[in-house]
């Protein structure tokens, strides 16, 4: 009888403080973002013969690329441990693609310039971390996880050595970066504002492909890859409450990615599907985003 009374009292005591404690220790938020994004890309590829002699050098650039980006991010916090993820999709509205080809055997140069359209970008990140409090105001958290980023564009209104070719169906460029990352997150609540930011360093593999089909002597398929790629990402969001459990604010994100010492190949259909080995000297991608955020706190 006494044991039954003790169990009843213990369960009542636990029930009295478990609910508010759970509310304090567990928190989640979900944000929707929409913003303006600007990207630039460049790649240098040396095509080689069987005896490793450089025959051509291709310099590819994508600049002034403007995109509309839409996405979401969320975080689940339990005590001071958390998991957060984000997913973004971008649509290109304008951009310029330029390719300069230098042939070392006869010192000729071929310039290709075009406008980009139907561009698509994808960004996915999943991280886990643990917050440590500093001075009661600022919290820092080491984080680690995985990320994937990709870009794909089609081209139109091509000019080759100042001669226009208006219809180039199937011409496109695509590349993606993926790999693990580590970094630090920070959070600060001050004067009614919630500030969330962070930095991550990425080790990545890079894959790229350029395709120009059904254009007779101009057709080619070119691909490259590198396991020696890395990136840096910085983000900052400043939010303020507008309704109970609802907040709004602005965000900023900057990315810088580099790939080196890659390998590739070029396939020329008009030459009996002749294949040439190539070396990727380097590939670069820079991006920044300014967004408006709307979030819900659970």
PDB file of C-alpha atoms in Angstrom:
ATOM      1  CA  UNK A   1       0.000   0.000   0.000  1.00  0.00           C
ATOM      2  CA  UNK A   2       2.812   2.371   0.896  1.00  0.00           C
ATOM      3  CA  UNK A   3       4.650   1.478  -2.353  1.00  0.00           C
ATOM      4  CA  UNK A   4       1.517   2.231  -4.401  1.00  0.00           C
ATOM      5  CA  UNK A   5       1.161   5.611  -2.664  1.00  0.00           C
ATOM      6  CA  UNK A   6       4.823   6.474  -3.352  1.00  0.00           C
ATOM      7  CA  UNK A   7       4.485   5.576  -7.039  1.00  0.00           C
ATOM      8  CA  UNK A   8       1.354   7.716  -7.379  1.00  0.00           C
ATOM      9  CA  UNK A   9       3.068  10.679  -5.693  1.00  0.00           C
ATOM     10  CA  UNK A  10       6.174  10.285  -7.885  1.00  0.00           C
ATOM     11  CA  UNK A  11       4.153  10.197 -11.105  1.00  0.00           C
ATOM     12  CA  UNK A  12       2.198  13.267 -10.071  1.00  0.00           C
ATOM     13  CA  UNK A  13       5.413  15.146  -9.257  1.00  0.00           C
ATOM     14  CA  UNK A  14       7.039  14.215 -12.573  1.00  0.00           C
ATOM     15  CA  UNK A  15       3.910  15.214 -14.458  1.00  0.00           C
ATOM     16  CA  UNK A  16       3.870  18.599 -12.733  1.00  0.00           C
ATOM     17  CA  UNK A  17       7.294  19.673 -14.000  1.00  0.00           C
ATOM     18  CA  UNK A  18       7.794  17.563 -17.149  1.00  0.00           C
ATOM     19  CA  UNK A  19       5.521  19.640 -19.402  1.00  0.00           C
ATOM     20  CA  UNK A  20       7.147  23.065 -18.817  1.00  0.00           C
ATOM     21  CA  UNK A  21      10.616  21.496 -18.892  1.00  0.00           C
ATOM     22  CA  UNK A  22       9.869  19.877 -22.256  1.00  0.00           C
ATOM     23  CA  UNK A  23       8.643  23.225 -23.596  1.00  0.00           C
ATOM     24  CA  UNK A  24      11.908  24.865 -22.560  1.00  0.00           C
ATOM     25  CA  UNK A  25      14.211  22.130 -23.823  1.00  0.00           C
ATOM     26  CA  UNK A  26      12.578  21.431 -27.189  1.00  0.00           C
ATOM     27  CA  UNK A  27      12.119  24.071 -29.900  1.00  0.00           C
ATOM     28  CA  UNK A  28      11.662  24.049 -33.649  1.00  0.00           C
ATOM     29  CA  UNK A  29      11.367  26.690 -36.346  1.00  0.00           C
ATOM     30  CA  UNK A  30      10.566  26.712 -40.038  1.00  0.00           C
ATOM     31  CA  UNK A  31      11.384  29.582 -42.430  1.00  0.00           C
ATOM     32  CA  UNK A  32      10.351  30.396 -45.994  1.00  0.00           C
ATOM     33  CA  UNK A  33      12.807  32.542 -47.990  1.00  0.00           C
ATOM     34  CA  UNK A  34      12.506  34.428 -51.274  1.00  0.00           C
ATOM     35  CA  UNK A  35      15.303  36.562 -52.670  1.00  0.00           C
ATOM     36  CA  UNK A  36      17.649  37.893 -55.323  1.00  0.00           C
ATOM     37  CA  UNK A  37      20.722  35.860 -56.238  1.00  0.00           C
ATOM     38  CA  UNK A  38      23.755  36.622 -58.396  1.00  0.00           C
ATOM     39  CA  UNK A  39      26.278  34.020 -59.612  1.00  0.00           C
ATOM     40  CA  UNK A  40      29.498  33.871 -61.609  1.00  0.00           C
ATOM     41  CA  UNK A  41      31.414  30.797 -62.826  1.00  0.00           C
ATOM     42  CA  UNK A  42      34.684  30.216 -64.674  1.00  0.00           C
ATOM     43  CA  UNK A  43      36.629  27.122 -65.763  1.00  0.00           C
ATOM     44  CA  UNK A  44      39.955  26.576 -67.562  1.00  0.00           C
ATOM     45  CA  UNK A  45      40.476  23.212 -69.323  1.00  0.00           C
ATOM     46  CA  UNK A  46      43.551  22.039 -71.234  1.00  0.00           C
ATOM     47  CA  UNK A  47      42.866  19.370 -73.862  1.00  0.00           C
ATOM     48  CA  UNK A  48      45.724  16.947 -74.419  1.00  0.00           C
ATOM     49  CA  UNK A  49      46.877  14.358 -76.936  1.00  0.00           C
ATOM     50  CA  UNK A  50      48.053  10.861 -76.074  1.00  0.00           C
ATOM     51  CA  UNK A  51      51.605  12.042 -75.340  1.00  0.00           C
ATOM     52  CA  UNK A  52      50.236  14.652 -72.889  1.00  0.00           C
ATOM     53  CA  UNK A  53      50.995  17.572 -75.205  1.00  0.00           C
ATOM     54  CA  UNK A  54      48.630  20.538 -74.789  1.00  0.00           C
ATOM     55  CA  UNK A  55      46.694  21.113 -78.010  1.00  0.00           C
ATOM     56  CA  UNK A  56      43.843  23.397 -76.944  1.00  0.00           C
ATOM     57  CA  UNK A  57      42.844  25.488 -73.954  1.00  0.00           C
ATOM     58  CA  UNK A  58      39.203  26.296 -73.209  1.00  0.00           C
ATOM     59  CA  UNK A  59      38.281  29.190 -70.932  1.00  0.00           C
ATOM     60  CA  UNK A  60      34.600  29.152 -69.990  1.00  0.00           C
ATOM     61  CA  UNK A  61      32.895  31.974 -68.102  1.00  0.00           C
ATOM     62  CA  UNK A  62      29.375  32.652 -66.893  1.00  0.00           C
ATOM     63  CA  UNK A  63      28.899  36.190 -65.610  1.00  0.00           C
ATOM     64  CA  UNK A  64      26.163  38.661 -64.695  1.00  0.00           C
ATOM     65  CA  UNK A  65      23.880  35.740 -63.900  1.00  0.00           C
ATOM     66  CA  UNK A  66      20.812  36.931 -61.981  1.00  0.00           C
ATOM     67  CA  UNK A  67      18.364  34.509 -60.382  1.00  0.00           C
ATOM     68  CA  UNK A  68      15.185  34.462 -58.335  1.00  0.00           C
ATOM     69  CA  UNK A  69      15.624  32.050 -55.422  1.00  0.00           C
ATOM     70  CA  UNK A  70      12.934  30.390 -53.325  1.00  0.00           C
ATOM     71  CA  UNK A  71      13.490  27.974 -50.487  1.00  0.00           C
ATOM     72  CA  UNK A  72      13.044  26.908 -46.899  1.00  0.00           C
ATOM     73  CA  UNK A  73      15.078  26.032 -43.842  1.00  0.00           C
ATOM     74  CA  UNK A  74      14.292  24.534 -40.488  1.00  0.00           C
ATOM     75  CA  UNK A  75      15.849  23.561 -37.177  1.00  0.00           C
ATOM     76  CA  UNK A  76      14.946  21.116 -34.425  1.00  0.00           C
ATOM     77  CA  UNK A  77      16.530  21.951 -31.062  1.00  0.00           C
ATOM     78  CA  UNK A  78      16.586  19.528 -28.125  1.00  0.00           C
ATOM     79  CA  UNK A  79      18.347  20.940 -25.068  1.00  0.00           C
ATOM     80  CA  UNK A  80      21.434  22.448 -26.753  1.00  0.00           C
ATOM     81  CA  UNK A  81      21.785  19.833 -29.501  1.00  0.00           C
ATOM     82  CA  UNK A  82      20.148  20.545 -32.856  1.00  0.00           C
ATOM     83  CA  UNK A  83      19.697  19.445 -36.431  1.00  0.00           C
ATOM     84  CA  UNK A  84      19.072  21.984 -39.180  1.00  0.00           C
ATOM     85  CA  UNK A  85      18.535  21.721 -42.899  1.00  0.00           C
ATOM     86  CA  UNK A  86      17.865  23.968 -45.867  1.00  0.00           C
ATOM     87  CA  UNK A  87      16.718  23.547 -49.460  1.00  0.00           C
ATOM     88  CA  UNK A  88      16.755  26.227 -52.174  1.00  0.00           C
ATOM     89  CA  UNK A  89      15.807  26.414 -55.836  1.00  0.00           C
ATOM     90  CA  UNK A  90      16.798  29.227 -58.201  1.00  0.00           C
ATOM     91  CA  UNK A  91      15.579  30.320 -61.643  1.00  0.00           C
ATOM     92  CA  UNK A  92      17.865  32.358 -63.900  1.00  0.00           C
ATOM     93  CA  UNK A  93      16.463  35.460 -65.545  1.00  0.00           C
ATOM     94  CA  UNK A  94      19.568  36.726 -67.326  1.00  0.00           C
ATOM     95  CA  UNK A  95      23.211  35.864 -67.864  1.00  0.00           C
ATOM     96  CA  UNK A  96      26.111  35.777 -70.329  1.00  0.00           C
ATOM     97  CA  UNK A  97      28.147  32.712 -71.317  1.00  0.00           C
ATOM     98  CA  UNK A  98      31.558  33.129 -72.933  1.00  0.00           C
ATOM     99  CA  UNK A  99      33.994  30.472 -74.146  1.00  0.00           C
ATOM    100  CA  UNK A 100      37.460  31.198 -75.561  1.00  0.00           C
ATOM    101  CA  UNK A 101      39.267  28.302 -77.288  1.00  0.00           C
ATOM    102  CA  UNK A 102      42.966  28.582 -78.132  1.00  0.00           C
ATOM    103  CA  UNK A 103      44.546  25.934 -80.378  1.00  0.00           C
ATOM    104  CA  UNK A 104      48.293  25.758 -79.781  1.00  0.00           C
ATOM    105  CA  UNK A 105      49.149  23.882 -83.001  1.00  0.00           C
ATOM    106  CA  UNK A 106      48.130  26.747 -85.303  1.00  0.00           C
ATOM    107  CA  UNK A 107      47.635  29.546 -82.747  1.00  0.00           C
ATOM    108  CA  UNK A 108      44.007  30.099 -83.755  1.00  0.00           C
ATOM    109  CA  UNK A 109      41.387  31.428 -81.359  1.00  0.00           C
ATOM    110  CA  UNK A 110      37.663  30.695 -81.321  1.00  0.00           C
ATOM    111  CA  UNK A 111      35.324  32.900 -79.280  1.00  0.00           C
ATOM    112  CA  UNK A 112      31.804  31.784 -78.415  1.00  0.00           C
ATOM    113  CA  UNK A 113      29.428  34.220 -76.732  1.00  0.00           C
ATOM    114  CA  UNK A 114      25.800  33.636 -75.863  1.00  0.00           C
ATOM    115  CA  UNK A 115      22.959  34.507 -73.523  1.00  0.00           C
ATOM    116  CA  UNK A 116      21.710  32.019 -70.953  1.00  0.00           C
ATOM    117  CA  UNK A 117      18.092  31.073 -70.359  1.00  0.00           C
ATOM    118  CA  UNK A 118      16.079  28.389 -68.554  1.00  0.00           C
ATOM    119  CA  UNK A 119      18.722  28.297 -65.830  1.00  0.00           C
ATOM    120  CA  UNK A 120      18.165  26.212 -62.706  1.00  0.00           C
ATOM    121  CA  UNK A 121      20.067  25.982 -59.421  1.00  0.00           C
ATOM    122  CA  UNK A 122      19.633  23.656 -56.441  1.00  0.00           C
ATOM    123  CA  UNK A 123      21.162  23.913 -52.964  1.00  0.00           C
ATOM    124  CA  UNK A 124      20.664  21.360 -50.168  1.00  0.00           C
ATOM    125  CA  UNK A 125      22.390  21.277 -46.762  1.00  0.00           C
ATOM    126  CA  UNK A 126      21.932  19.121 -43.646  1.00  0.00           C
ATOM    127  CA  UNK A 127      23.884  19.899 -40.452  1.00  0.00           C
ATOM    128  CA  UNK A 128      24.000  18.831 -36.794  1.00  0.00           C
ATOM    129  CA  UNK A 129      25.571  20.729 -33.889  1.00  0.00           C
ATOM    130  CA  UNK A 130      25.600  21.627 -30.200  1.00  0.00           C
ATOM    131  CA  UNK A 131      25.296  25.113 -28.670  1.00  0.00           C
ATOM    132  CA  UNK A 132      27.637  26.456 -25.974  1.00  0.00           C
ATOM    133  CA  UNK A 133      26.659  29.665 -24.190  1.00  0.00           C
ATOM    134  CA  UNK A 134      29.076  32.602 -23.887  1.00  0.00           C
ATOM    135  CA  UNK A 135      28.325  35.404 -21.406  1.00  0.00           C
ATOM    136  CA  UNK A 136      24.633  34.509 -21.425  1.00  0.00           C
ATOM    137  CA  UNK A 137      24.012  36.448 -24.664  1.00  0.00           C
ATOM    138  CA  UNK A 138      25.917  34.745 -27.468  1.00  0.00           C
ATOM    139  CA  UNK A 139      25.716  31.020 -28.219  1.00  0.00           C
ATOM    140  CA  UNK A 140      28.223  29.234 -30.479  1.00  0.00           C
ATOM    141  CA  UNK A 141      27.894  25.732 -31.910  1.00  0.00           C
ATOM    142  CA  UNK A 142      30.346  23.527 -33.813  1.00  0.00           C
ATOM    143  CA  UNK A 143      28.489  21.929 -36.730  1.00  0.00           C
ATOM    144  CA  UNK A 144      29.105  19.199 -39.283  1.00  0.00           C
ATOM    145  CA  UNK A 145      27.128  17.720 -42.147  1.00  0.00           C
ATOM    146  CA  UNK A 146      26.698  17.370 -45.918  1.00  0.00           C
ATOM    147  CA  UNK A 147      25.806  19.706 -48.785  1.00  0.00           C
ATOM    148  CA  UNK A 148      24.934  19.556 -52.492  1.00  0.00           C
ATOM    149  CA  UNK A 149      24.833  22.460 -54.985  1.00  0.00           C
ATOM    150  CA  UNK A 150      24.131  22.366 -58.723  1.00  0.00           C
ATOM    151  CA  UNK A 151      23.693  24.747 -61.670  1.00  0.00           C
ATOM    152  CA  UNK A 152      22.249  24.023 -65.113  1.00  0.00           C
ATOM    153  CA  UNK A 153      21.747  26.438 -68.017  1.00  0.00           C
ATOM    154  CA  UNK A 154      20.678  26.412 -71.663  1.00  0.00           C
ATOM    155  CA  UNK A 155      22.019  28.846 -74.235  1.00  0.00           C
ATOM    156  CA  UNK A 156      20.579  30.815 -77.156  1.00  0.00           C
ATOM    157  CA  UNK A 157      21.602  33.488 -79.684  1.00  0.00           C
ATOM    158  CA  UNK A 158      25.149  32.231 -80.005  1.00  0.00           C
ATOM    159  CA  UNK A 159      27.900  34.272 -81.649  1.00  0.00           C
ATOM    160  CA  UNK A 160      31.011  32.395 -82.829  1.00  0.00           C
ATOM    161  CA  UNK A 161      33.803  34.768 -83.854  1.00  0.00           C
ATOM    162  CA  UNK A 162      31.156  37.513 -84.267  1.00  0.00           C
ATOM    163  CA  UNK A 163      28.942  35.365 -86.540  1.00  0.00           C
ATOM    164  CA  UNK A 164      25.455  34.735 -85.155  1.00  0.00           C
ATOM    165  CA  UNK A 165      23.792  31.337 -84.946  1.00  0.00           C
ATOM    166  CA  UNK A 166      20.243  31.844 -83.690  1.00  0.00           C
ATOM    167  CA  UNK A 167      19.055  28.269 -83.227  1.00  0.00           C
ATOM    168  CA  UNK A 168      21.240  25.961 -81.172  1.00  0.00           C
ATOM    169  CA  UNK A 169      18.859  23.359 -79.810  1.00  0.00           C
ATOM    170  CA  UNK A 170      20.166  21.169 -77.007  1.00  0.00           C
ATOM    171  CA  UNK A 171      23.170  23.306 -76.070  1.00  0.00           C
ATOM    172  CA  UNK A 172      23.580  23.332 -72.290  1.00  0.00           C
ATOM    173  CA  UNK A 173      26.015  23.558 -69.394  1.00  0.00           C
ATOM    174  CA  UNK A 174      25.670  21.876 -65.992  1.00  0.00           C
ATOM    175  CA  UNK A 175      27.804  21.248 -62.922  1.00  0.00           C
ATOM    176  CA  UNK A 176      27.418  20.210 -59.297  1.00  0.00           C
ATOM    177  CA  UNK A 177      29.427  20.251 -56.061  1.00  0.00           C
ATOM    178  CA  UNK A 178      28.830  17.871 -53.150  1.00  0.00           C
ATOM    179  CA  UNK A 179      30.612  16.718 -50.012  1.00  0.00           C
ATOM    180  CA  UNK A 180      31.007  17.001 -46.223  1.00  0.00           C
ATOM    181  CA  UNK A 181      31.420  20.247 -44.313  1.00  0.00           C
ATOM    182  CA  UNK A 182      32.268  21.574 -40.836  1.00  0.00           C
ATOM    183  CA  UNK A 183      31.868  25.001 -39.306  1.00  0.00           C
ATOM    184  CA  UNK A 184      30.328  27.076 -36.548  1.00  0.00           C
ATOM    185  CA  UNK A 185      26.826  28.479 -35.965  1.00  0.00           C
ATOM    186  CA  UNK A 186      26.004  31.483 -33.796  1.00  0.00           C
ATOM    187  CA  UNK A 187      22.805  32.899 -32.304  1.00  0.00           C
ATOM    188  CA  UNK A 188      22.134  36.141 -30.474  1.00  0.00           C
ATOM    189  CA  UNK A 189      18.869  37.564 -29.104  1.00  0.00           C
ATOM    190  CA  UNK A 190      19.168  41.314 -28.599  1.00  0.00           C
ATOM    191  CA  UNK A 191      16.599  44.121 -28.271  1.00  0.00           C
ATOM    192  CA  UNK A 192      13.793  41.969 -29.637  1.00  0.00           C
ATOM    193  CA  UNK A 193      15.789  40.748 -32.658  1.00  0.00           C
ATOM    194  CA  UNK A 194      16.813  37.133 -33.294  1.00  0.00           C
ATOM    195  CA  UNK A 195      20.141  36.973 -35.133  1.00  0.00           C
ATOM    196  CA  UNK A 196      21.299  33.666 -36.570  1.00  0.00           C
ATOM    197  CA  UNK A 197      24.511  33.219 -38.546  1.00  0.00           C
ATOM    198  CA  UNK A 198      27.268  30.799 -39.366  1.00  0.00           C
ATOM    199  CA  UNK A 199      30.306  29.755 -41.385  1.00  0.00           C
ATOM    200  CA  UNK A 200      31.020  26.372 -43.000  1.00  0.00           C
ATOM    201  CA  UNK A 201      34.034  24.982 -44.838  1.00  0.00           C
ATOM    202  CA  UNK A 202      33.322  22.310 -47.456  1.00  0.00           C
ATOM    203  CA  UNK A 203      35.315  19.467 -49.010  1.00  0.00           C
ATOM    204  CA  UNK A 204      33.667  18.548 -52.272  1.00  0.00           C
ATOM    205  CA  UNK A 205      33.786  16.639 -55.517  1.00  0.00           C
ATOM    206  CA  UNK A 206      33.009  18.672 -58.638  1.00  0.00           C
ATOM    207  CA  UNK A 207      31.428  17.405 -61.862  1.00  0.00           C
ATOM    208  CA  UNK A 208      30.667  19.456 -64.980  1.00  0.00           C
ATOM    209  CA  UNK A 209      29.385  18.856 -68.501  1.00  0.00           C
ATOM    210  CA  UNK A 210      29.088  20.947 -71.666  1.00  0.00           C
ATOM    211  CA  UNK A 211      26.978  19.618 -74.553  1.00  0.00           C
ATOM    212  CA  UNK A 212      26.396  21.033 -78.036  1.00  0.00           C
ATOM    213  CA  UNK A 213      24.377  18.616 -80.192  1.00  0.00           C
ATOM    214  CA  UNK A 214      23.204  18.465 -83.813  1.00  0.00           C
ATOM    215  CA  UNK A 215      25.403  21.321 -85.026  1.00  0.00           C
ATOM    216  CA  UNK A 216      27.519  19.454 -87.579  1.00  0.00           C
ATOM    217  CA  UNK A 217      31.148  20.555 -87.285  1.00  0.00           C
ATOM    218  CA  UNK A 218      30.503  22.487 -84.036  1.00  0.00           C
ATOM    219  CA  UNK A 219      29.033  19.555 -82.057  1.00  0.00           C
ATOM    220  CA  UNK A 220      30.875  18.267 -78.995  1.00  0.00           C
ATOM    221  CA  UNK A 221      30.422  16.716 -75.574  1.00  0.00           C
ATOM    222  CA  UNK A 222      32.858  17.801 -72.882  1.00  0.00           C
ATOM    223  CA  UNK A 223      32.976  16.688 -69.247  1.00  0.00           C
ATOM    224  CA  UNK A 224      35.223  17.323 -66.266  1.00  0.00           C
ATOM    225  CA  UNK A 225      35.520  16.275 -62.644  1.00  0.00           C
ATOM    226  CA  UNK A 226      37.731  16.932 -59.647  1.00  0.00           C
ATOM    227  CA  UNK A 227      37.920  15.462 -56.159  1.00  0.00           C
ATOM    228  CA  UNK A 228      40.111  18.373 -55.055  1.00  0.00           C
ATOM    229  CA  UNK A 229      37.369  20.955 -54.538  1.00  0.00           C
ATOM    230  CA  UNK A 230      36.485  23.098 -51.555  1.00  0.00           C
ATOM    231  CA  UNK A 231      34.046  25.845 -50.638  1.00  0.00           C
ATOM    232  CA  UNK A 232      33.255  28.458 -48.017  1.00  0.00           C
ATOM    233  CA  UNK A 233      29.748  29.585 -47.048  1.00  0.00           C
ATOM    234  CA  UNK A 234      28.703  32.457 -44.765  1.00  0.00           C
ATOM    235  CA  UNK A 235      25.094  33.229 -43.831  1.00  0.00           C
ATOM    236  CA  UNK A 236      23.294  35.719 -41.571  1.00  0.00           C
ATOM    237  CA  UNK A 237      19.591  36.149 -40.771  1.00  0.00           C
ATOM    238  CA  UNK A 238      18.046  38.926 -38.672  1.00  0.00           C
ATOM    239  CA  UNK A 239      14.440  38.328 -37.576  1.00  0.00           C
ATOM    240  CA  UNK A 240      11.892  40.048 -35.356  1.00  0.00           C
ATOM    241  CA  UNK A 241       8.477  38.868 -34.073  1.00  0.00           C
ATOM    242  CA  UNK A 242       5.407  40.229 -35.869  1.00  0.00           C
ATOM    243  CA  UNK A 243       2.788  37.906 -34.334  1.00  0.00           C
ATOM    244  CA  UNK A 244       2.909  35.263 -31.597  1.00  0.00           C
ATOM    245  CA  UNK A 245       5.146  32.451 -32.898  1.00  0.00           C
ATOM    246  CA  UNK A 246       5.608  34.265 -36.234  1.00  0.00           C
ATOM    247  CA  UNK A 247       8.668  36.310 -37.231  1.00  0.00           C
ATOM    248  CA  UNK A 248       9.941  38.122 -40.317  1.00  0.00           C
ATOM    249  CA  UNK A 249      13.270  39.566 -41.393  1.00  0.00           C
ATOM    250  CA  UNK A 250      16.075  39.602 -43.929  1.00  0.00           C
ATOM    251  CA  UNK A 251      18.870  37.193 -44.803  1.00  0.00           C
ATOM    252  CA  UNK A 252      22.236  37.196 -46.568  1.00  0.00           C
ATOM    253  CA  UNK A 253      24.293  34.276 -47.893  1.00  0.00           C
ATOM    254  CA  UNK A 254      27.709  34.267 -49.615  1.00  0.00           C
ATOM    255  CA  UNK A 255      29.417  31.277 -51.240  1.00  0.00           C
ATOM    256  CA  UNK A 256      32.868  30.792 -52.774  1.00  0.00           C
ATOM    257  CA  UNK A 257      33.842  27.454 -54.363  1.00  0.00           C
ATOM    258  CA  UNK A 258      37.045  26.282 -56.073  1.00  0.00           C
ATOM    259  CA  UNK A 259      38.097  23.056 -57.856  1.00  0.00           C
ATOM    260  CA  UNK A 260      41.641  22.198 -58.974  1.00  0.00           C
ATOM    261  CA  UNK A 261      43.599  19.412 -60.692  1.00  0.00           C
ATOM    262  CA  UNK A 262      40.637  17.794 -62.368  1.00  0.00           C
ATOM    263  CA  UNK A 263      40.361  15.392 -65.278  1.00  0.00           C
ATOM    264  CA  UNK A 264      37.984  15.230 -68.206  1.00  0.00           C
ATOM    265  CA  UNK A 265      37.359  14.182 -71.777  1.00  0.00           C
ATOM    266  CA  UNK A 266      36.045  15.650 -75.023  1.00  0.00           C
ATOM    267  CA  UNK A 267      33.975  13.640 -77.510  1.00  0.00           C
ATOM    268  CA  UNK A 268      33.691  14.884 -81.127  1.00  0.00           C
ATOM    269  CA  UNK A 269      30.810  13.106 -82.934  1.00  0.00           C
ATOM    270  CA  UNK A 270      31.777  14.486 -86.370  1.00  0.00           C
ATOM    271  CA  UNK A 271      35.207  12.856 -86.054  1.00  0.00           C
ATOM    272  CA  UNK A 272      33.851   9.355 -85.524  1.00  0.00           C
ATOM    273  CA  UNK A 273      33.266   9.997 -81.807  1.00  0.00           C
ATOM    274  CA  UNK A 274      36.930  10.798 -81.350  1.00  0.00           C
ATOM    275  CA  UNK A 275      37.873  11.210 -77.686  1.00  0.00           C
ATOM    276  CA  UNK A 276      40.517  13.487 -76.223  1.00  0.00           C
ATOM    277  CA  UNK A 277      41.746  13.555 -72.656  1.00  0.00           C
ATOM    278  CA  UNK A 278      41.702  16.891 -70.867  1.00  0.00           C
ATOM    279  CA  UNK A 279      42.948  18.441 -67.643  1.00  0.00           C
ATOM    280  CA  UNK A 280      40.903  20.863 -65.578  1.00  0.00           C
ATOM    281  CA  UNK A 281      43.283  23.569 -64.416  1.00  0.00           C
ATOM    282  CA  UNK A 282      40.725  25.157 -62.126  1.00  0.00           C
ATOM    283  CA  UNK A 283      37.019  25.926 -61.803  1.00  0.00           C
ATOM    284  CA  UNK A 284      35.510  28.744 -59.726  1.00  0.00           C
ATOM    285  CA  UNK A 285      31.986  29.576 -58.588  1.00  0.00           C
ATOM    286  CA  UNK A 286      30.924  32.636 -56.564  1.00  0.00           C
ATOM    287  CA  UNK A 287      27.423  33.466 -55.376  1.00  0.00           C
ATOM    288  CA  UNK A 288      25.530  35.750 -53.024  1.00  0.00           C
ATOM    289  CA  UNK A 289      21.857  35.979 -52.046  1.00  0.00           C
ATOM    290  CA  UNK A 290      19.757  38.664 -50.349  1.00  0.00           C
ATOM    291  CA  UNK A 291      16.380  37.367 -49.146  1.00  0.00           C
ATOM    292  CA  UNK A 292      13.192  38.160 -47.251  1.00  0.00           C
ATOM    293  CA  UNK A 293      12.356  35.586 -44.558  1.00  0.00           C
ATOM    294  CA  UNK A 294       9.106  34.528 -42.905  1.00  0.00           C
ATOM    295  CA  UNK A 295       9.343  32.066 -40.032  1.00  0.00           C
ATOM    296  CA  UNK A 296       7.208  30.080 -37.595  1.00  0.00           C
ATOM    297  CA  UNK A 297       8.438  29.028 -34.138  1.00  0.00           C
ATOM    298  CA  UNK A 298       6.948  25.894 -32.587  1.00  0.00           C
TER     299      UNK A 298
END
